[in-house]
Coordinates of C-alpha atoms in Angstrom, one line a residue:
Chain V
X1 CA 40.3 -2.8 3.8
X2 CA 37.5 -4.6 2.1
X3 CA 35.7 -5.1 5.3
X4 CA 35.7 -1.7 6.4
X5 CA 34.7 -0.3 2.9
X6 CA 31.6 -2.8 2.7
X7 CA 30.9 -2.0 6.8
X8 CA 31.1 1.6 5.7
X9 CA 28.7 1.2 3.2
X10 CA 26.1 -1.1 4.9
X11 CA 26.1 1.7 7.9
X12 CA 25.3 4.9 5.0
X13 CA 22.7 2.6 3.7
X14 CA 21.3 1.9 7.1
X15 CA 21.2 5.3 8.1
X16 CA 19.7 6.4 4.9
X17 CA 16.8 3.8 5.1
X18 CA 16.5 4.8 8.4
X19 CA 15.3 8.2 6.8
X20 CA 13.5 7.1 4.5
X21 CA 11.2 5.1 7.4
X22 CA 10.7 7.4 9.5
X23 CA 9.0 10.0 7.9
X24 CA 5.7 9.3 9.2
X25 CA 7.0 9.9 12.7
X26 CA 8.3 13.4 11.3
X27 CA 5.7 14.4 9.3
X28 CA 2.9 13.9 11.9
X29 CA 4.7 16.2 14.4
X30 CA 5.1 18.8 11.6
X31 CA 1.5 18.4 10.5
X32 CA 2.1 19.4 7.1
X33 CA -1.3 19.8 5.1
X34 CA -2.3 17.2 2.8
X35 CA -1.6 19.2 -0.4
X36 CA 1.9 19.9 0.9
X37 CA 2.4 16.1 1.4
X38 CA 0.9 15.2 -2.4
X39 CA 3.2 17.9 -4.0
X40 CA 6.3 16.6 -2.6
X41 CA 5.4 13.0 -3.2
X42 CA 5.1 13.9 -6.9
X43 CA 8.9 13.5 -7.8
X44 CA 9.4 10.4 -5.8
X45 CA 11.1 8.1 -7.6
X46 CA 10.1 5.4 -5.0
X47 CA 6.4 5.6 -4.9
X48 CA 5.9 7.0 -8.7
X49 CA 8.0 5.2 -11.2
X50 CA 7.3 3.7 -14.5
X51 CA 7.7 -0.1 -13.1
X52 CA 5.1 1.1 -10.1
X53 CA 2.6 3.0 -12.4
X54 CA 2.0 -0.2 -14.5
X55 CA 1.8 -2.7 -12.1
X56 CA -1.1 -0.2 -10.5
X57 CA -2.6 -0.1 -14.0
X58 CA -2.1 -4.1 -14.5
X59 CA -4.2 -4.5 -10.9
X60 CA -7.2 -2.3 -12.2
X61 CA -7.6 -4.1 -15.1
X62 CA -7.2 -7.5 -13.2
X63 CA -9.6 -5.9 -10.2
X64 CA -12.5 -4.7 -13.4
X65 CA -11.8 -8.6 -14.7
X66 CA -12.3 -10.4 -11.5
X67 CA -15.4 -8.0 -10.8
X68 CA -16.8 -8.6 -14.0
X69 CA -16.4 -12.5 -14.4
X70 CA -17.8 -13.0 -10.5
X71 CA -20.9 -11.1 -11.8
X72 CA -21.2 -13.5 -15.0
X73 CA -20.5 -16.6 -12.5
X74 CA -23.8 -15.3 -10.6
X75 CA -25.5 -15.7 -14.0
X76 CA -23.9 -18.8 -15.5
X77 CA -22.3 -21.4 -13.3
X78 CA -20.0 -22.7 -15.5
X79 CA -16.6 -24.2 -14.5
X80 CA -15.0 -23.2 -17.4
X81 CA -15.6 -19.5 -16.2
X82 CA -14.6 -20.3 -12.7
X83 CA -11.7 -21.6 -13.8
X84 CA -11.0 -18.5 -15.8
X85 CA -11.7 -16.6 -12.7
X86 CA -9.5 -18.5 -10.8
X87 CA -6.5 -18.1 -13.1
X88 CA -7.0 -14.1 -13.0
X89 CA -7.0 -14.3 -9.3
X90 CA -4.1 -16.3 -8.9
X91 CA -2.2 -13.3 -11.3
X92 CA -3.9 -10.7 -9.4
X93 CA -2.0 -12.1 -6.3
X94 CA 1.3 -12.4 -8.1
X95 CA 1.1 -8.9 -8.6
X96 CA -0.7 -7.5 -5.6
X97 CA 2.6 -9.1 -4.1
X98 CA 5.4 -7.9 -5.9
X99 CA 4.1 -4.3 -5.2
X100 CA 5.8 -2.6 -2.4
X101 CA 4.8 -3.2 1.1
X102 CA 6.5 -4.3 4.8
X103 CA 5.9 -7.9 4.3
X104 CA 9.1 -8.9 1.9
X105 CA 11.4 -6.1 4.1
X106 CA 10.5 -8.2 7.4
X107 CA 11.3 -11.4 5.6
X108 CA 14.3 -9.9 3.9
X109 CA 15.5 -8.4 7.4
X110 CA 15.0 -12.2 8.6
X111 CA 16.8 -13.8 5.8
X112 CA 19.4 -11.5 6.2
X113 CA 20.1 -11.6 10.2
X114 CA 19.6 -15.7 10.4
X115 CA 21.4 -18.5 8.8
X116 CA 18.1 -20.5 7.9
X117 CA 17.8 -23.1 5.1
X118 CA 16.1 -22.1 1.9
X119 CA 12.9 -24.5 2.5
X120 CA 12.4 -22.6 5.9
X121 CA 12.9 -19.7 4.1
X122 CA 9.8 -21.0 1.5
X123 CA 7.7 -22.0 4.6
X124 CA 7.6 -18.9 6.5
X125 CA 7.0 -16.6 3.0
X126 CA 4.4 -19.2 2.1
X127 CA 3.1 -19.4 5.5
X128 CA 3.0 -15.7 5.6
X129 CA 0.9 -15.3 2.7
X130 CA -1.5 -18.2 3.8
X131 CA -2.3 -16.2 6.4
X132 CA -2.6 -12.6 5.2
X133 CA -5.3 -14.1 3.3
X134 CA -7.0 -16.6 5.7
X135 CA -7.0 -13.6 8.4
X136 CA -8.8 -11.9 6.4
X137 CA -11.2 -14.7 5.3
X138 CA -11.6 -15.6 8.6
X139 CA -12.5 -12.2 9.8
X140 CA -15.1 -11.6 7.2
X141 CA -16.3 -14.8 7.5
X142 CA -16.8 -14.6 12.1
X143 CA -18.1 -11.7 11.6
X144 CA -20.7 -12.6 9.3
X145 CA -21.3 -15.9 11.2
X146 CA -21.3 -14.4 14.8
X147 CA -23.3 -11.2 13.9
X148 CA -25.1 -12.2 10.6
X149 CA -23.5 -9.2 8.8
X150 CA -20.1 -8.7 6.9
X151 CA -17.5 -6.2 7.7
X152 CA -18.6 -3.5 10.1
X153 CA -17.2 -0.6 12.5
X154 CA -16.1 -3.5 15.0
X155 CA -14.3 -5.6 12.7
X156 CA -12.4 -2.4 11.6
X157 CA -11.2 -2.1 14.8
X158 CA -10.4 -5.3 15.2
X159 CA -8.3 -4.8 11.9
X160 CA -6.8 -2.0 13.6
X161 CA -6.2 -4.0 16.9
X162 CA -4.2 -6.7 14.7
X163 CA -2.2 -4.2 12.8
X164 CA -0.9 -3.1 16.6
X165 CA 0.1 -6.8 17.5
X166 CA 2.0 -6.9 13.8
X167 CA 3.8 -4.0 14.7
X168 CA 4.6 -5.4 18.1
X169 CA 5.7 -8.7 16.8
X170 CA 8.2 -6.9 14.4
X171 CA 9.6 -4.9 17.2
X172 CA 10.0 -8.3 19.5
X173 CA 11.8 -9.9 16.9
X174 CA 14.3 -7.1 16.1
X175 CA 14.7 -6.4 19.8
X176 CA 15.1 -10.5 19.8
X177 CA 17.8 -10.3 16.8
X178 CA 19.6 -7.4 18.9
X179 CA 19.6 -8.9 22.3
X180 CA 20.9 -11.9 21.0
X181 CA 23.7 -10.6 19.6
X182 CA 24.6 -8.5 22.2
X183 CA 24.2 -12.1 24.2
X184 CA 26.9 -13.2 22.2
X185 CA 29.3 -10.4 22.4
X186 CA 29.0 -11.0 26.1
X187 CA 29.7 -14.7 26.2
X188 CA 32.5 -15.7 23.5
X189 CA 31.8 -19.7 23.9
X190 CA 28.0 -19.3 22.8
X191 CA 26.7 -19.6 19.3
X192 CA 27.2 -16.3 16.7
X193 CA 24.4 -14.8 16.3
X194 CA 24.5 -15.9 12.8
X195 CA 23.6 -19.3 13.9
X196 CA 20.7 -18.5 15.7
X197 CA 18.8 -21.1 17.9
X198 CA 15.5 -21.3 16.9
X199 CA 13.8 -19.3 19.8
X200 CA 10.4 -18.0 20.1
X201 CA 10.7 -14.7 18.5
X202 CA 13.0 -15.6 16.0
X203 CA 10.9 -18.7 14.9
X204 CA 9.7 -18.7 11.2
X205 CA 6.0 -19.2 12.4
X206 CA 6.1 -15.8 14.3
X207 CA 8.2 -14.3 11.2
X208 CA 5.2 -15.7 9.1
X209 CA 2.8 -14.1 11.7
X210 CA 4.1 -10.9 12.1
X211 CA 3.2 -10.2 8.3
X212 CA 0.1 -12.7 8.1
X213 CA -1.9 -11.4 10.9
X214 CA -3.0 -8.3 9.4
X215 CA -5.9 -9.2 7.1
X216 CA -5.5 -8.6 3.5
X217 CA -8.3 -5.8 2.1
X218 CA -8.2 -7.2 -1.0
X219 CA -8.9 -10.3 -0.1
X220 CA -11.3 -8.9 2.3
X221 CA -13.4 -7.1 -0.4
X222 CA -13.1 -10.0 -3.1
X223 CA -14.5 -12.8 -0.7
X224 CA -17.1 -10.1 0.7
X225 CA -18.5 -9.4 -2.9
X226 CA -18.9 -13.1 -3.8
X227 CA -20.5 -14.0 -0.6
X228 CA -23.0 -11.0 -1.4
X229 CA -23.8 -12.4 -4.6
X230 CA -24.2 -15.9 -2.9
X231 CA -21.3 -17.4 -4.3
X232 CA -19.4 -18.7 -1.2
X233 CA -17.9 -21.5 -2.0
X234 CA -16.6 -20.2 -5.0
X235 CA -15.4 -17.1 -3.1
X236 CA -13.4 -19.1 -0.9
X237 CA -11.8 -20.6 -4.2
X238 CA -11.3 -17.6 -5.5
X239 CA -9.5 -16.2 -2.1
X240 CA -7.2 -19.4 -2.1
X241 CA -6.2 -18.7 -5.7
X242 CA -5.1 -15.2 -4.6
X243 CA -3.1 -16.6 -2.0
X244 CA -1.6 -18.6 -4.0
X245 CA -0.1 -16.1 -6.2
X246 CA 0.9 -13.7 -3.4
X247 CA 2.7 -16.7 -2.3
X248 CA 4.4 -17.3 -5.2
X249 CA 5.8 -13.4 -5.4
X250 CA 6.9 -14.0 -1.8
X251 CA 8.6 -16.5 -2.2
X252 CA 10.4 -15.5 -5.4
X253 CA 11.1 -12.6 -3.4
X254 CA 12.8 -14.4 -0.4
X255 CA 14.4 -16.9 -2.4
X256 CA 16.4 -14.0 -4.3
X257 CA 17.3 -12.5 -1.0
X258 CA 18.6 -15.8 0.5
X259 CA 20.5 -17.1 -3.1
X260 CA 21.9 -13.2 -3.0
X261 CA 23.2 -13.5 0.9
X262 CA 24.2 -17.2 -0.2
X263 CA 26.6 -15.7 -2.9
X264 CA 28.3 -13.6 -0.3
X265 CA 29.0 -16.2 2.0
X266 CA 30.3 -19.2 -0.5
X267 CA 33.2 -20.0 0.9
X268 CA 36.2 -18.2 -0.8
X269 CA 34.6 -15.4 -0.3
X270 CA 33.5 -16.0 3.8
X271 CA 36.7 -14.4 5.0
X272 CA 36.1 -11.1 3.7
X273 CA 32.5 -11.1 4.8
X274 CA 32.6 -13.2 7.9
X275 CA 32.6 -10.2 10.0
X276 CA 29.7 -8.4 8.4
X277 CA 27.7 -11.4 8.0
X278 CA 27.5 -12.7 11.6
X279 CA 27.7 -9.1 13.2
X280 CA 27.0 -6.4 11.0
X281 CA 24.0 -7.9 9.3
X282 CA 22.1 -9.4 12.4
X283 CA 22.4 -5.8 13.9
X284 CA 21.0 -4.1 10.8
X285 CA 17.9 -6.1 10.0
X286 CA 17.1 -6.0 14.4
X287 CA 17.4 -2.5 14.2
X288 CA 15.9 -1.8 11.1
X289 CA 13.1 -4.5 12.2
X290 CA 12.5 -2.4 15.3
X291 CA 12.7 0.6 13.4
X292 CA 9.6 -0.4 10.7
X293 CA 7.7 -2.0 13.8
X294 CA 8.0 1.4 15.5
X295 CA 6.9 3.9 12.6
X296 CA 3.8 1.3 12.1
X297 CA 2.9 1.6 15.3
X298 CA 3.3 5.2 15.7
X299 CA 1.3 5.3 12.4
X300 CA -1.5 3.5 14.3
X301 CA -1.9 5.1 17.8
Chain J
X1 CA 31.7 -7.1 -8.1
X2 CA 31.0 -7.0 -4.1
X3 CA 30.1 -4.0 -3.8
X4 CA 27.7 -4.4 -6.9
X5 CA 26.2 -7.5 -4.7
X6 CA 25.6 -5.7 -1.5
X7 CA 23.8 -2.5 -3.7
X8 CA 21.1 -5.1 -5.0
X9 CA 21.1 -6.8 -1.6
X10 CA 19.9 -4.2 0.1
X11 CA 17.9 -2.2 -2.5
X12 CA 15.8 -5.4 -2.1
X13 CA 16.0 -5.1 1.6
X14 CA 15.1 -1.6 2.1
X15 CA 13.1 -0.1 -1.0
X16 CA 10.0 -1.5 -0.2
X17 CA 9.3 -0.4 3.3
X18 CA 9.0 3.5 1.8
X19 CA 6.1 3.1 -0.5
X20 CA 4.0 2.2 2.7
X21 CA 1.4 0.2 0.4
X22 CA -0.2 -0.8 -2.7
X23 CA -3.4 -0.3 -4.4
X24 CA -6.6 -1.8 -3.3
X25 CA -9.6 0.3 -4.0
X26 CA -9.6 1.8 -7.4
X27 CA -10.9 5.2 -8.3
X28 CA -12.3 6.6 -11.4
X29 CA -12.6 10.4 -10.6
X30 CA -15.0 12.8 -12.8
X31 CA -15.0 16.7 -12.5
X32 CA -17.1 19.7 -14.1
X33 CA -14.9 23.1 -13.8
X34 CA -17.1 26.2 -13.9
X35 CA -15.2 29.1 -15.4
X36 CA -16.3 32.6 -16.3
X37 CA -13.5 33.9 -18.4
X38 CA -10.2 33.5 -15.9
X39 CA -12.3 32.8 -13.0
X40 CA -12.8 29.4 -11.5
X41 CA -15.4 29.4 -9.5
X42 CA -16.1 25.9 -8.5
X43 CA -15.3 22.3 -9.2
X44 CA -17.6 19.3 -9.1
X45 CA -16.2 16.3 -8.5
X46 CA -16.9 12.8 -8.6
X47 CA -15.6 9.6 -7.5
X48 CA -16.3 6.7 -9.0
X49 CA -15.3 3.2 -6.7
X50 CA -14.6 -0.3 -8.1
X51 CA -17.6 -2.6 -7.9
X52 CA -15.8 -4.8 -5.1
X53 CA -14.7 -2.3 -3.1
X54 CA -18.3 -0.5 -3.6
X55 CA -20.0 -3.8 -2.1
X56 CA -17.6 -3.2 1.1
X57 CA -18.9 0.1 1.7
X58 CA -22.5 -1.0 1.0
X59 CA -22.3 -3.9 3.9
X60 CA -20.2 -1.3 6.0
X61 CA -22.1 1.7 5.8
X62 CA -25.2 1.2 4.0
X63 CA -26.2 4.2 1.8
X64 CA -25.4 7.0 4.5
X65 CA -23.1 9.7 3.4
X66 CA -21.7 10.2 6.7
X67 CA -20.7 7.1 7.4
X68 CA -19.3 6.6 3.6
X69 CA -17.1 9.3 3.9
X70 CA -15.9 8.6 6.9
X71 CA -14.8 5.1 5.4
X72 CA -13.7 6.9 2.1
X73 CA -11.5 9.1 4.1
X74 CA -10.8 8.1 7.8
X75 CA -9.5 11.3 9.1
X76 CA -12.4 13.6 7.5
X77 CA -14.6 14.4 10.5
X78 CA -18.1 14.8 8.8
X79 CA -20.8 15.3 11.4
X80 CA -24.2 13.3 11.6
X81 CA -26.0 16.9 10.8
X82 CA -24.3 17.4 7.6
X83 CA -21.4 19.8 9.2
X84 CA -18.2 19.0 8.9
X85 CA -14.9 20.0 10.5
X86 CA -12.0 22.1 9.0
X87 CA -10.2 19.8 6.9
X88 CA -8.1 20.2 3.9
X89 CA -7.0 17.3 1.2
X90 CA -9.5 14.7 0.3
X91 CA -6.6 13.2 -2.3
X92 CA -7.0 16.0 -4.2
X93 CA -4.5 19.0 -5.7
X94 CA -5.2 22.5 -7.2
X95 CA -2.9 24.3 -8.6
X96 CA -2.9 27.6 -10.1
X97 CA 0.0 29.5 -12.0
X98 CA 2.6 26.9 -10.5
X99 CA 0.9 27.6 -6.7
X100 CA -0.1 24.8 -5.1
X101 CA -3.5 25.7 -2.9
X102 CA -3.0 24.5 0.4
X103 CA -6.7 25.4 1.8
X104 CA -9.1 23.3 0.1
X105 CA -12.4 22.9 1.8
X106 CA -14.8 20.8 -0.2
X107 CA -18.3 21.1 0.7
X108 CA -21.8 19.3 -0.4
X109 CA -21.0 16.0 0.2
X110 CA -23.1 13.5 -1.2
X111 CA -22.6 9.7 -2.3
X112 CA -25.1 6.8 -3.7
X113 CA -24.9 4.0 -5.3
X114 CA -25.4 3.5 -9.2
X115 CA -25.9 -0.2 -10.5
X116 CA -23.7 -1.3 -7.6
X117 CA -20.9 1.2 -7.8
X118 CA -20.2 3.6 -5.1
X119 CA -20.3 7.6 -6.2
X120 CA -19.2 9.9 -3.8
X121 CA -19.1 13.6 -5.2
X122 CA -18.1 16.8 -3.6
X123 CA -17.4 20.5 -4.3
X124 CA -14.5 22.6 -4.5
X125 CA -15.2 25.7 -3.9
X126 CA -12.1 28.0 -5.8
X127 CA -13.6 31.2 -7.0
X128 CA -9.9 31.9 -8.1
X129 CA -8.2 34.0 -10.8
X130 CA -6.1 32.2 -12.9
X131 CA -3.8 33.5 -15.4
X132 CA -2.7 30.9 -17.8
X133 CA -2.7 27.2 -15.9
X134 CA -5.0 25.0 -13.5
X135 CA -4.2 22.0 -12.7
X136 CA -6.3 19.6 -10.9
X137 CA -5.2 16.0 -9.8
X138 CA -6.3 13.5 -7.4
X139 CA -3.8 11.1 -5.0
X140 CA -3.4 9.1 -2.2
X141 CA 0.0 9.8 -0.3
X142 CA -0.3 6.5 0.6
X143 CA -1.1 4.5 -2.5
X144 CA -3.7 2.7 -0.9
X145 CA -6.4 4.4 -3.1
X146 CA -5.4 4.5 -6.9
X147 CA -7.2 7.5 -9.0
X148 CA -7.3 6.3 -12.7
X149 CA -7.4 9.7 -14.3
X150 CA -9.0 10.3 -17.9
X151 CA -9.2 13.0 -19.7
X152 CA -12.9 11.9 -21.0
X153 CA -13.9 12.0 -17.5
X154 CA -13.4 16.3 -17.1
X155 CA -15.5 18.7 -18.8
X156 CA -15.2 22.7 -18.7
X157 CA -18.6 24.7 -18.0
X158 CA -18.0 28.0 -19.3
X159 CA -20.3 30.6 -18.9
X160 CA -19.0 33.5 -20.4
X161 CA -15.7 34.6 -21.9
X162 CA -12.4 32.5 -23.0
X163 CA -12.6 28.7 -22.9
X164 CA -9.6 27.1 -21.4
X165 CA -8.2 24.1 -23.6
X166 CA -8.3 20.9 -21.2
X167 CA -6.1 18.2 -21.8
X168 CA -4.3 15.2 -19.2
X169 CA -0.9 15.8 -18.5
X170 CA 1.8 13.5 -16.8
X171 CA 4.4 14.7 -14.3
X172 CA 6.7 12.2 -12.7
X173 CA 4.4 9.5 -13.6
X174 CA 1.5 11.0 -11.8
X175 CA -1.3 12.4 -14.0
X176 CA -3.6 15.6 -13.9
X177 CA -5.6 17.6 -15.5
X178 CA -4.4 20.7 -17.0
X179 CA -6.6 23.8 -18.2
X180 CA -4.9 26.6 -19.8
X181 CA -5.9 29.9 -21.1

């Protein structure tokens, strides 16, 4: 009975979530004017609630502080000022990554769908944050070295291509989860879908790459701002500090999801939820990843 | 208890994708509303960008107004000769007596850098008679651009007749400027 209730609960939630993930697909077809969209968004609790407003204001303040301090650093090469700047960047990274974004959903879906150790979850979160920041650094630095200038229309095109690649990776990871589930259904003697073998599409590095391959716009902006002022190594340090802050946030969220899943999976409770965890979770996670990847891809094409 | 855990579990999982982005560009909007009694002829809007985003725009587009505007609002088809395609929106909404104006077509686009900060300007030619209230707001549905609306950045230029009262309001955590007659 508990199993049925849990399954129904998950399916209802899943249908609801699919409905809120897919508006980009619907809205483009209807081509409603932007003003309608905005007025509809006014009452939207997910985009406009007190927590998000406060989070946004805090980021605005941190952004302003960083810009001011970078300008001051240009005037006086004070180590204390640099340390203060790195601290603010770290805090900015933490709050920036707390905000809504699909990265946390992808990691959460992957954690729910697969049985992984906490150390692997932390590795994926850290790698995702690092690659998110470093891909921006490489793009900005690369275009400067190769073309002798910073961000251009070409690099914006590259950014769009990377977003498409990330969306395809997300779809691929979701499909791999579903295929593995389908395979295990057909062959009883294969390992359960919960005990996933480390194959390419479900591997931690690919999951991290699917999140991190898209450059972080804030990182690009901070780096360009520093480079235009001639603060090269300081800019790189600020970016690293910002990335570390994002990593902390991602690791905390991912660890929370992992520990909640482990709580459900304690031996005493395993019998009741075993089916849900080994069959429904991978299916929900897989379908969700395919849906979110498709929505992102559709919005880019 | 189990249901509660599941609810928290899936809230964490699914709450994030809906709001698809977090703020990256911080804009301080300013505006002058030109009135003639209950008639509002136009709103002159200026957006001041944060220092770091401004440097990105400067490096990307230089001082080319059309290029800057195409970066600010990518779907805007602002032509090189200064003309524009019929495009509404521009993250701006106006509500007159509870009715949202659906066909806003801004004009007179300019963009320049003042002390390193990008300032984009445009005019909304409204030519509407207002009964009691007019509300003006700026919002990016993707939340990529954040608009920080402050009362002191908005003013009324009353050419004649009654001068409306201008105040900042918040509805469902969205700030807007309200004019009441």
